[in-house]
mmCIF file of C-alpha atoms (C1' of nucleotides) in Angstrom:
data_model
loop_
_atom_site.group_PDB
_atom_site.id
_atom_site.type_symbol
_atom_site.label_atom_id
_atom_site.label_comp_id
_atom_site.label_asym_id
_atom_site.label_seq_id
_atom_site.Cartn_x
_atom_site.Cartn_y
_atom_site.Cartn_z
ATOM 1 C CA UNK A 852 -9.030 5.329 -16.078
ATOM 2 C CA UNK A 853 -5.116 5.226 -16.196
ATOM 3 C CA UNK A 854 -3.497 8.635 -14.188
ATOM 4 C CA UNK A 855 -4.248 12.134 -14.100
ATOM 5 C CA UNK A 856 -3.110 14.342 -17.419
ATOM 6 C CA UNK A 857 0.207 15.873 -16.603
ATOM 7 C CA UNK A 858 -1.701 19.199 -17.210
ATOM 8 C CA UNK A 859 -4.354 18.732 -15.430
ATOM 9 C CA UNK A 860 -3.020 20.122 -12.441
ATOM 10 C CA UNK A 861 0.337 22.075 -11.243
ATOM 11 C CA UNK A 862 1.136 18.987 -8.333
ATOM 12 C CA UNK A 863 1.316 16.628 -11.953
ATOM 13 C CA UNK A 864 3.402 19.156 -13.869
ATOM 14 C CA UNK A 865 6.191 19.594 -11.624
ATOM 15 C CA UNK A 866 6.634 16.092 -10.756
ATOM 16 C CA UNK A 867 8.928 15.746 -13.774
ATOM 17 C CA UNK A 868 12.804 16.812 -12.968
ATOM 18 C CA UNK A 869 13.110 18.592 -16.199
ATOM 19 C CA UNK A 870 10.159 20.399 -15.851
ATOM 20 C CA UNK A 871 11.269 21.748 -12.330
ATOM 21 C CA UNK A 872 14.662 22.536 -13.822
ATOM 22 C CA UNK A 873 13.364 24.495 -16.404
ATOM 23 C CA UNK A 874 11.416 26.414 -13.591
ATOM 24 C CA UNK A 875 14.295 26.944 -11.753
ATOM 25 C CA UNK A 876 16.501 28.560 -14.741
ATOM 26 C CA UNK A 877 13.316 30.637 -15.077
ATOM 27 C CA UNK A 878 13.136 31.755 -11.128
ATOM 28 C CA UNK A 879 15.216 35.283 -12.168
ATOM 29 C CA UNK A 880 11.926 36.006 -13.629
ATOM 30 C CA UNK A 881 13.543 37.245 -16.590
ATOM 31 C CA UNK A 882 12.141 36.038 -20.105
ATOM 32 C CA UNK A 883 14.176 33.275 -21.906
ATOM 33 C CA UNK A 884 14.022 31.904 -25.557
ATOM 34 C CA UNK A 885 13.395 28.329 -25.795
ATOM 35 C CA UNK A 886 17.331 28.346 -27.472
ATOM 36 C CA UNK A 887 18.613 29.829 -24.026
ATOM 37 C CA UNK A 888 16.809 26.606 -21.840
ATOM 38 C CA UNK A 889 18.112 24.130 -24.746
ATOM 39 C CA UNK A 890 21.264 25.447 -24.211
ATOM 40 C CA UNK A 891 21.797 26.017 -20.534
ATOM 41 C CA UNK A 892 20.467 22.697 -19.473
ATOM 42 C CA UNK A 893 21.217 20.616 -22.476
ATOM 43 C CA UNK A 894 18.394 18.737 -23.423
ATOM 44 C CA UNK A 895 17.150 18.118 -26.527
ATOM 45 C CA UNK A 896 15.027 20.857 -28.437
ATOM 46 C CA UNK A 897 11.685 19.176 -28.497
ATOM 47 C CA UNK A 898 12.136 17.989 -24.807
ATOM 48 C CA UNK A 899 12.281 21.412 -24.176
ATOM 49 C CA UNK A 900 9.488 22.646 -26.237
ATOM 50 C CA UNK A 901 7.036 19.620 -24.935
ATOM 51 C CA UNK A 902 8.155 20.436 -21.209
ATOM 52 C CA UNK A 903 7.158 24.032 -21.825
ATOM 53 C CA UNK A 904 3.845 23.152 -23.595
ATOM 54 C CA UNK A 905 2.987 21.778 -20.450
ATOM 55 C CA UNK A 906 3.503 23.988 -18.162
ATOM 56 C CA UNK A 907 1.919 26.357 -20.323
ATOM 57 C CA UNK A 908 -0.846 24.930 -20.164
ATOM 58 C CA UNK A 909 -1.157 24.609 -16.353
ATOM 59 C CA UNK A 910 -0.436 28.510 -16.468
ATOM 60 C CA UNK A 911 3.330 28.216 -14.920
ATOM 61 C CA UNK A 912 4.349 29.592 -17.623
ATOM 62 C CA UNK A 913 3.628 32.709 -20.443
ATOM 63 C CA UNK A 914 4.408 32.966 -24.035
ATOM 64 C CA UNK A 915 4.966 36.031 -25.867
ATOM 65 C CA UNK A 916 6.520 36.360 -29.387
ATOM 66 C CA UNK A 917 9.669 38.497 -30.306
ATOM 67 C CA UNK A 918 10.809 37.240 -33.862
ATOM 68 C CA UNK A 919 10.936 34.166 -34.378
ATOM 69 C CA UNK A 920 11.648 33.022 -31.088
ATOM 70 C CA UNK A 921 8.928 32.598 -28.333
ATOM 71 C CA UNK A 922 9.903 34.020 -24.731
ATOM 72 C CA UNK A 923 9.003 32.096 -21.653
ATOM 73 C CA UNK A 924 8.439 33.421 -18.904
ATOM 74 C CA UNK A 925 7.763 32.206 -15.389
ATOM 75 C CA UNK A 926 4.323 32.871 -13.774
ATOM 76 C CA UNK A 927 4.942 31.871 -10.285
ATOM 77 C CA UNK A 928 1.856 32.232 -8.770
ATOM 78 C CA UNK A 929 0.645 28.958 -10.035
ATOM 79 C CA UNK A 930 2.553 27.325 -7.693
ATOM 80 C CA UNK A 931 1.336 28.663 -4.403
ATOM 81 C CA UNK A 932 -1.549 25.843 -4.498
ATOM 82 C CA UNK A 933 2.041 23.638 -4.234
ATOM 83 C CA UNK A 934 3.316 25.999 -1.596
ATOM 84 C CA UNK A 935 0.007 26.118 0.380
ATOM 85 C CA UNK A 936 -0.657 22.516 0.391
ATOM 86 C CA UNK A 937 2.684 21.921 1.807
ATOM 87 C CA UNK A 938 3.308 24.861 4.124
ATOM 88 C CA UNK A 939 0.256 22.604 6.884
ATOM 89 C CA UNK A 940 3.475 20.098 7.213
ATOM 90 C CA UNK A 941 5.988 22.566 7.718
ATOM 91 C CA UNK A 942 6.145 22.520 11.745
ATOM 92 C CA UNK A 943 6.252 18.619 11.785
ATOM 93 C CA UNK A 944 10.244 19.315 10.877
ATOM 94 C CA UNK A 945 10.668 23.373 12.244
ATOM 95 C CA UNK A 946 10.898 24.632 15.844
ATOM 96 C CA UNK A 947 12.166 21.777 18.138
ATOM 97 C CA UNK A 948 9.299 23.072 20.248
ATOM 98 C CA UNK A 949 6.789 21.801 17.987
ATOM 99 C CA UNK A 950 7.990 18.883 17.426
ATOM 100 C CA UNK A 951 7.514 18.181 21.376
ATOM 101 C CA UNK A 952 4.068 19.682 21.209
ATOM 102 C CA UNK A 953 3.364 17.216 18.020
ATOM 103 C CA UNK A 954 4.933 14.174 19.950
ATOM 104 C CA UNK A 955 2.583 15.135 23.294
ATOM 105 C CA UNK A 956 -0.268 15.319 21.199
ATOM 106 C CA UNK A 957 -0.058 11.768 19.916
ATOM 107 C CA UNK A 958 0.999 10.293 22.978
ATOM 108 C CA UNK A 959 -2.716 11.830 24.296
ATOM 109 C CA UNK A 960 -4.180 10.809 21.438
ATOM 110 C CA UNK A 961 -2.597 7.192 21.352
ATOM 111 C CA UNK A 962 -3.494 7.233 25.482
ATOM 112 C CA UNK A 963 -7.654 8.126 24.220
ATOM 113 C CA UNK A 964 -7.447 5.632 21.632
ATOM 114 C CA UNK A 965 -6.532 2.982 24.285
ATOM 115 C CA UNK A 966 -8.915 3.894 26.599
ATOM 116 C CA UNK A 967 -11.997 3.486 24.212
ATOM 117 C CA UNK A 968 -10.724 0.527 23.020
ATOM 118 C CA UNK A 969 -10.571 -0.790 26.630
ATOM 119 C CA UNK A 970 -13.950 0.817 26.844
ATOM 120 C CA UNK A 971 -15.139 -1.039 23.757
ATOM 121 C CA UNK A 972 -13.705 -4.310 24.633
ATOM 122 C CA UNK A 973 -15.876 -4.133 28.340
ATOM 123 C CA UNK A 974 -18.972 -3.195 26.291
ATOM 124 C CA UNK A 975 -18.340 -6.766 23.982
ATOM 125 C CA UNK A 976 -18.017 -8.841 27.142
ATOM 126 C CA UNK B 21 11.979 5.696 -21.070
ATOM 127 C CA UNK B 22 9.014 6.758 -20.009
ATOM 128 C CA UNK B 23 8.170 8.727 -16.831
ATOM 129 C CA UNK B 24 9.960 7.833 -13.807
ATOM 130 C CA UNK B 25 8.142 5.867 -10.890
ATOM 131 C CA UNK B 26 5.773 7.346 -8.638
ATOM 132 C CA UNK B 27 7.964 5.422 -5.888
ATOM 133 C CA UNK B 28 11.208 7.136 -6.786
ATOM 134 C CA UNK B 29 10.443 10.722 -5.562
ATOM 135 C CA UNK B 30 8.330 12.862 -3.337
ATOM 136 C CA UNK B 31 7.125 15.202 -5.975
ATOM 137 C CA UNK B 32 5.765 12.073 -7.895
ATOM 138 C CA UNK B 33 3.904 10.450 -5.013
ATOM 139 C CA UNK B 34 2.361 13.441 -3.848
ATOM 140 C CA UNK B 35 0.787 14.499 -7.538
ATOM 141 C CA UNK B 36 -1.931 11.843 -6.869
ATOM 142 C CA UNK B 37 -4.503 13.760 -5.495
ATOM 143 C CA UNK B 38 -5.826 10.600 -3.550
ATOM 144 C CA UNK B 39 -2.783 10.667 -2.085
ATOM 145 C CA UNK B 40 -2.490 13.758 -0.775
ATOM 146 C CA UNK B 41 -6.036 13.287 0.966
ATOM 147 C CA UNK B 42 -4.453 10.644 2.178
ATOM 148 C CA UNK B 43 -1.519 12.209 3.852
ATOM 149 C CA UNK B 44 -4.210 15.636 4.785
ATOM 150 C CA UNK B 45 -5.826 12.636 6.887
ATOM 151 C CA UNK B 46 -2.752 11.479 8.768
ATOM 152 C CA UNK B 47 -1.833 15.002 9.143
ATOM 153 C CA UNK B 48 -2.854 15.264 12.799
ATOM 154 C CA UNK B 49 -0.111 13.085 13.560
ATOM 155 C CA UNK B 50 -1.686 9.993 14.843
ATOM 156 C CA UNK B 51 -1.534 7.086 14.044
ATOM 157 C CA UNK B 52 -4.377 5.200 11.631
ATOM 158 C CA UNK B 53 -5.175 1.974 9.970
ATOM 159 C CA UNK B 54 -5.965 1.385 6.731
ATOM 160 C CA UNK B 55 -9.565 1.231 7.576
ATOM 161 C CA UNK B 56 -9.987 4.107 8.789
ATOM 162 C CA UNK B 57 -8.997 5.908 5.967
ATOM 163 C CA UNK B 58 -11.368 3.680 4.025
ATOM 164 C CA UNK B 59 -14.602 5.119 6.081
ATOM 165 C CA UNK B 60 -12.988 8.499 6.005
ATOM 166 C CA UNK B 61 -12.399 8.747 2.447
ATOM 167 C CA UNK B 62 -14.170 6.452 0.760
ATOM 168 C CA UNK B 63 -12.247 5.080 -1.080
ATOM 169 C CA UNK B 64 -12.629 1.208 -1.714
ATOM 170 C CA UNK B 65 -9.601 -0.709 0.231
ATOM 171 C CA UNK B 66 -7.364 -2.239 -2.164
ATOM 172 C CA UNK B 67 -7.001 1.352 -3.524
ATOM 173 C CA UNK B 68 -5.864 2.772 -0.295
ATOM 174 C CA UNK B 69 -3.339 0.197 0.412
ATOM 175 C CA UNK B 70 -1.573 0.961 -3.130
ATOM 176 C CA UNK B 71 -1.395 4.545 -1.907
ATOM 177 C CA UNK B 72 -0.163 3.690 1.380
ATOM 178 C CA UNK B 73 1.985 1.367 -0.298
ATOM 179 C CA UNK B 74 3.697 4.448 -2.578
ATOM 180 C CA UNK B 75 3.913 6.808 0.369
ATOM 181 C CA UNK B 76 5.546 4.001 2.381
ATOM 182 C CA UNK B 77 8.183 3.558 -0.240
ATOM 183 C CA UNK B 78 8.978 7.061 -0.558
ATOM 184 C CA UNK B 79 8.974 7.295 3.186
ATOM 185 C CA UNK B 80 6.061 9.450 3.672
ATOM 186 C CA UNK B 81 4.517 7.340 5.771
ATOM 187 C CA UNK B 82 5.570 4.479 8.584
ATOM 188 C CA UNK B 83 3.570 1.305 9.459
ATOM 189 C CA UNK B 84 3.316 -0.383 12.217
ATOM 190 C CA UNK B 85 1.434 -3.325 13.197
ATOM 191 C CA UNK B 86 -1.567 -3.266 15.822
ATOM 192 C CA UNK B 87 -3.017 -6.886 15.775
ATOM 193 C CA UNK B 88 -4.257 -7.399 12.891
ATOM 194 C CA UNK B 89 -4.290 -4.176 11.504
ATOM 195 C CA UNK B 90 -1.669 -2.164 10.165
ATOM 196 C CA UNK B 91 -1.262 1.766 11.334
ATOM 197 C CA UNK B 92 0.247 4.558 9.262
ATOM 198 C CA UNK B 93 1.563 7.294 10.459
ATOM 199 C CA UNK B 94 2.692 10.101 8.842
ATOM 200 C CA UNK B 95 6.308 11.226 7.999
ATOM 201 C CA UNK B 96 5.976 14.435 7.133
ATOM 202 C CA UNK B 97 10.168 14.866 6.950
ATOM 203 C CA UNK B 98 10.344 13.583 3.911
ATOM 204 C CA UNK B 99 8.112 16.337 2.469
ATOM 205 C CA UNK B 100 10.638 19.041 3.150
ATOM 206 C CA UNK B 101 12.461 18.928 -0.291
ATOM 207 C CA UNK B 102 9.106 19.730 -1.584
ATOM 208 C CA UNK B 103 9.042 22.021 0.491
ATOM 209 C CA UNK B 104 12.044 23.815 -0.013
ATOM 210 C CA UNK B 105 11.899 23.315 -3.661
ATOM 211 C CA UNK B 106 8.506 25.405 -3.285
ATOM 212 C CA UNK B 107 9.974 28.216 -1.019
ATOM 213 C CA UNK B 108 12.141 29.495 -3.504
ATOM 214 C CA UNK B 109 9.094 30.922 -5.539
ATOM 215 C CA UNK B 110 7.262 32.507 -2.308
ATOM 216 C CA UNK B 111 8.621 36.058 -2.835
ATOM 217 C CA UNK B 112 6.799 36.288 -6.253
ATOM 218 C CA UNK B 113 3.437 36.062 -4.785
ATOM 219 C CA UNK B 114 4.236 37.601 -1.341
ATOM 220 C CA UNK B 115 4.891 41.243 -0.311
ATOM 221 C CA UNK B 116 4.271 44.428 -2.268
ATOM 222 C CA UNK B 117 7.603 45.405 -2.045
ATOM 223 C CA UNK B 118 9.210 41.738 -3.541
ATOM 224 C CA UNK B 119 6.736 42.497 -6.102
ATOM 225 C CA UNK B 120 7.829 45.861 -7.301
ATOM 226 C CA UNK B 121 11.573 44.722 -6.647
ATOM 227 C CA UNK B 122 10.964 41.331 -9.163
ATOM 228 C CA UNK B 123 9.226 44.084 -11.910
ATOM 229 C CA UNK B 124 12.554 46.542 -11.743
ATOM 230 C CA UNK B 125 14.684 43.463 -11.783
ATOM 231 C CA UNK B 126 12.416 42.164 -15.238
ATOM 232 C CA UNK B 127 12.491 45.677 -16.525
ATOM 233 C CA UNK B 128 16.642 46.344 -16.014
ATOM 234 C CA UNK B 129 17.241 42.941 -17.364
ATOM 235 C CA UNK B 130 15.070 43.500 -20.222
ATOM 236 C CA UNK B 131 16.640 46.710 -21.208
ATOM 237 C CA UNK B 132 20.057 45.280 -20.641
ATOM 238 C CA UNK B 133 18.695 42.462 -23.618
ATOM 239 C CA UNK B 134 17.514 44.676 -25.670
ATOM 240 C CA UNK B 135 20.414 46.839 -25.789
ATOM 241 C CA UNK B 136 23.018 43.836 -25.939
ATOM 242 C CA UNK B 137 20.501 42.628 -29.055
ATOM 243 C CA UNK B 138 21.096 46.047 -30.410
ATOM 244 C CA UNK B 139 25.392 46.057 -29.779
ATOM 245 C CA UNK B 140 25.252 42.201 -31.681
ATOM 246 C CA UNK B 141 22.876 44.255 -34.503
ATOM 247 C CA UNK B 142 25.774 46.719 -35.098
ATOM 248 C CA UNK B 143 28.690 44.243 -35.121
ATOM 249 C CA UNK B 144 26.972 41.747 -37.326
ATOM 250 C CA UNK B 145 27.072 44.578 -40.050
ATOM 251 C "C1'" DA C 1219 12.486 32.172 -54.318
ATOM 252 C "C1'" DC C 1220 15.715 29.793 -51.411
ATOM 253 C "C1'" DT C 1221 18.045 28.917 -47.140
ATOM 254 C "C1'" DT C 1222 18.909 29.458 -42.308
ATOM 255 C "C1'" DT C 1223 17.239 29.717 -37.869
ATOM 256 C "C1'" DA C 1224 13.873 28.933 -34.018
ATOM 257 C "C1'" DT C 1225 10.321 26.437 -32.369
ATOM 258 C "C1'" DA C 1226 6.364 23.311 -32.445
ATOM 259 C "C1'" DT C 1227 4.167 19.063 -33.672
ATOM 260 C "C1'" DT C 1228 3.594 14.319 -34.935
ATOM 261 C "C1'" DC C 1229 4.543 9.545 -34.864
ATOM 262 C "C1'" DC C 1230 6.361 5.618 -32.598
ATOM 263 C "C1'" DG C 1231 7.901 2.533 -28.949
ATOM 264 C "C1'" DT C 1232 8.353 1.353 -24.213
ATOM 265 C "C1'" DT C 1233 6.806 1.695 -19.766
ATOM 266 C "C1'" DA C 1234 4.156 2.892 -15.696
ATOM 267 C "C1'" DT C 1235 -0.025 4.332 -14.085
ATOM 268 C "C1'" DG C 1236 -4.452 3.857 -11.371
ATOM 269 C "C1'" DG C 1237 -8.833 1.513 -11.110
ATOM 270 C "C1'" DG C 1238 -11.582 -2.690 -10.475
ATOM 271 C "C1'" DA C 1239 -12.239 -7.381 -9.361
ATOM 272 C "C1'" DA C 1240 -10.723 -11.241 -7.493
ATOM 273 C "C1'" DT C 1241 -7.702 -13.520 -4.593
ATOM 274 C "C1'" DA C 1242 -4.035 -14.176 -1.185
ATOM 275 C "C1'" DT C 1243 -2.082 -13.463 3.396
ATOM 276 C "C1'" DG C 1244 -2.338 -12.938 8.068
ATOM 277 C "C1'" DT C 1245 -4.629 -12.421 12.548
ATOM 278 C "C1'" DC C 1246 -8.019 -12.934 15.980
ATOM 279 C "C1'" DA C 1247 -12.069 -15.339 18.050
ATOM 280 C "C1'" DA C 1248 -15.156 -19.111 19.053
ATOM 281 C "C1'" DT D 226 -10.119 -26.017 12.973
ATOM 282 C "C1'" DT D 227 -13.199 -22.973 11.088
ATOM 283 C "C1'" DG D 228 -14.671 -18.657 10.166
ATOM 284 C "C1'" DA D 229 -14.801 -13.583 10.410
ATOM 285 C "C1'" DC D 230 -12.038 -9.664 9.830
ATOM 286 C "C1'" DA D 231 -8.121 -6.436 8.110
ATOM 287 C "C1'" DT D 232 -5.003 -5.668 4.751
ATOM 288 C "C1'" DA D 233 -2.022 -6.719 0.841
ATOM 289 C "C1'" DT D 234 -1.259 -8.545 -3.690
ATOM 290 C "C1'" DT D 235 -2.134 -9.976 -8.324
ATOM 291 C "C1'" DC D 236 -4.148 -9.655 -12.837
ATOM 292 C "C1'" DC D 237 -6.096 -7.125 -16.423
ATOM 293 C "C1'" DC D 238 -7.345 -3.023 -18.802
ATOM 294 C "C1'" DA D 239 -7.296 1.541 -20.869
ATOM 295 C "C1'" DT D 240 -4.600 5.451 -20.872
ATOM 296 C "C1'" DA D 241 -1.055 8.503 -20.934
ATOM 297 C "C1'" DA D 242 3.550 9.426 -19.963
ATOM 298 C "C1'" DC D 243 8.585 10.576 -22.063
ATOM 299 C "C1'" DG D 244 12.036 10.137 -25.251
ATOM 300 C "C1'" DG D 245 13.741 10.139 -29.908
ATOM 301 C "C1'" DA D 246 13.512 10.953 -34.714
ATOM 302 C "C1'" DA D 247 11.555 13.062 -38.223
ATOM 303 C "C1'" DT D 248 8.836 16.542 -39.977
ATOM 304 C "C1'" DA D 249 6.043 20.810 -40.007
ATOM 305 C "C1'" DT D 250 5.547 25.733 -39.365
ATOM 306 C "C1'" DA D 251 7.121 30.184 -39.452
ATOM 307 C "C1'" DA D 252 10.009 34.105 -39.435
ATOM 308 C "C1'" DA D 253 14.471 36.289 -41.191
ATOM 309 C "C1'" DG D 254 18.126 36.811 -44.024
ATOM 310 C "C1'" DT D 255 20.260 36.779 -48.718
#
DNA sequence: ACTTTATATTCCGTTATGGGAATATGTCAA
DNA sequence: TTGACATATTCCCATAACGGAATATAAAGT
């Protein structure tokens, strides 16, 4: 196997720059031709449409037809899975208070691991 | 070009799913070696040490040598711009109230649109 | 019918990816 | 030194990524 599809999963879709900039111009949660994103953030056409394809697909974003343009539109939602996963790591760098809790709980942990080594190392003798 | 390296940004080295089992695991803290992350996740060895290798070179995670083995710890700083990145799109899947606020903001926005399509419709003729 | 305009798709080339297997490096122990 | 152990590195493979250019589709306008 080589890597993951790029649309397999939302963590794969917005590892590409573009593809996070294009969410961003879409965060007013306003609907925007492809022509607007083209324009605003000046990449080529294509770029833009493959970039959306993807997310599409992954369900970040929605299509609907007006014309002969197609309006994308951002469905947020699909990225709490991002949000979630990274919200556990969120006190390692909030609330100095934490961070002393964190730092007490691997110095008791570290202290445990020695011990049982110690412990181990008696048991081998 | 093609994509750009897993090693260059956060957002890239955390779409591996193995490696963000990886980082769940080291998320207590502590400090582990490579092995232990073997037995934990089973994941055959020289695999593990490529991940650990990416995280290390996007700073995600330290090393530090124990004898002969080589602890990682976790440095779950550097996952703050993925985190703040992420934040921005919390208020579309949280509270009511955001919720009805974000559908009168679409709904103003799209009337404003239409009507501006319909002032361009007039002056074209 | 023909021509713009808007968007999507295809083809191509380069490059990086992740897995597996084998091997290298480095450390401890007898 | 020799050998067991822990980890890293290398090599190869199949795959898919992006970008660019060209082309296809499709809707509107004239």
């Amino acid at each position: 196997m080589a890597r993951a599809a790029t649309t397999t999963d939302v963590f794969n879709a917005i590892a590409e720059p573009r593809r996070r900039e294009i969410i961003g111009m879409l965060s007013d949660g306003r609907e925007h031709a492809v022509g607007d994103v083209v324009l605003h953030l000046r990449m080529p056409q294509p770029a833009v449409s493959k970039h959306l394809g993807v997310l599409r697909k992954v369900g970040v974003v929605t299509v609907s037809r007006r014309g002969q343009m197609r309006l994308y539109r951002l469905n947020a939602k699909e990225l709490k899975p991002v949000h979630d996963w990274v919200k556990v790591y969120e006190r390692f760098w909030t609330h100095q208070l934490d961070r002393i809790k964190i730092r007490a709980e691997q110095k008791m942990a570290e202290r445990i691991t020695r011990e049982n080594q110690i412990g181990r190392d008696k048991e081998e003798k």
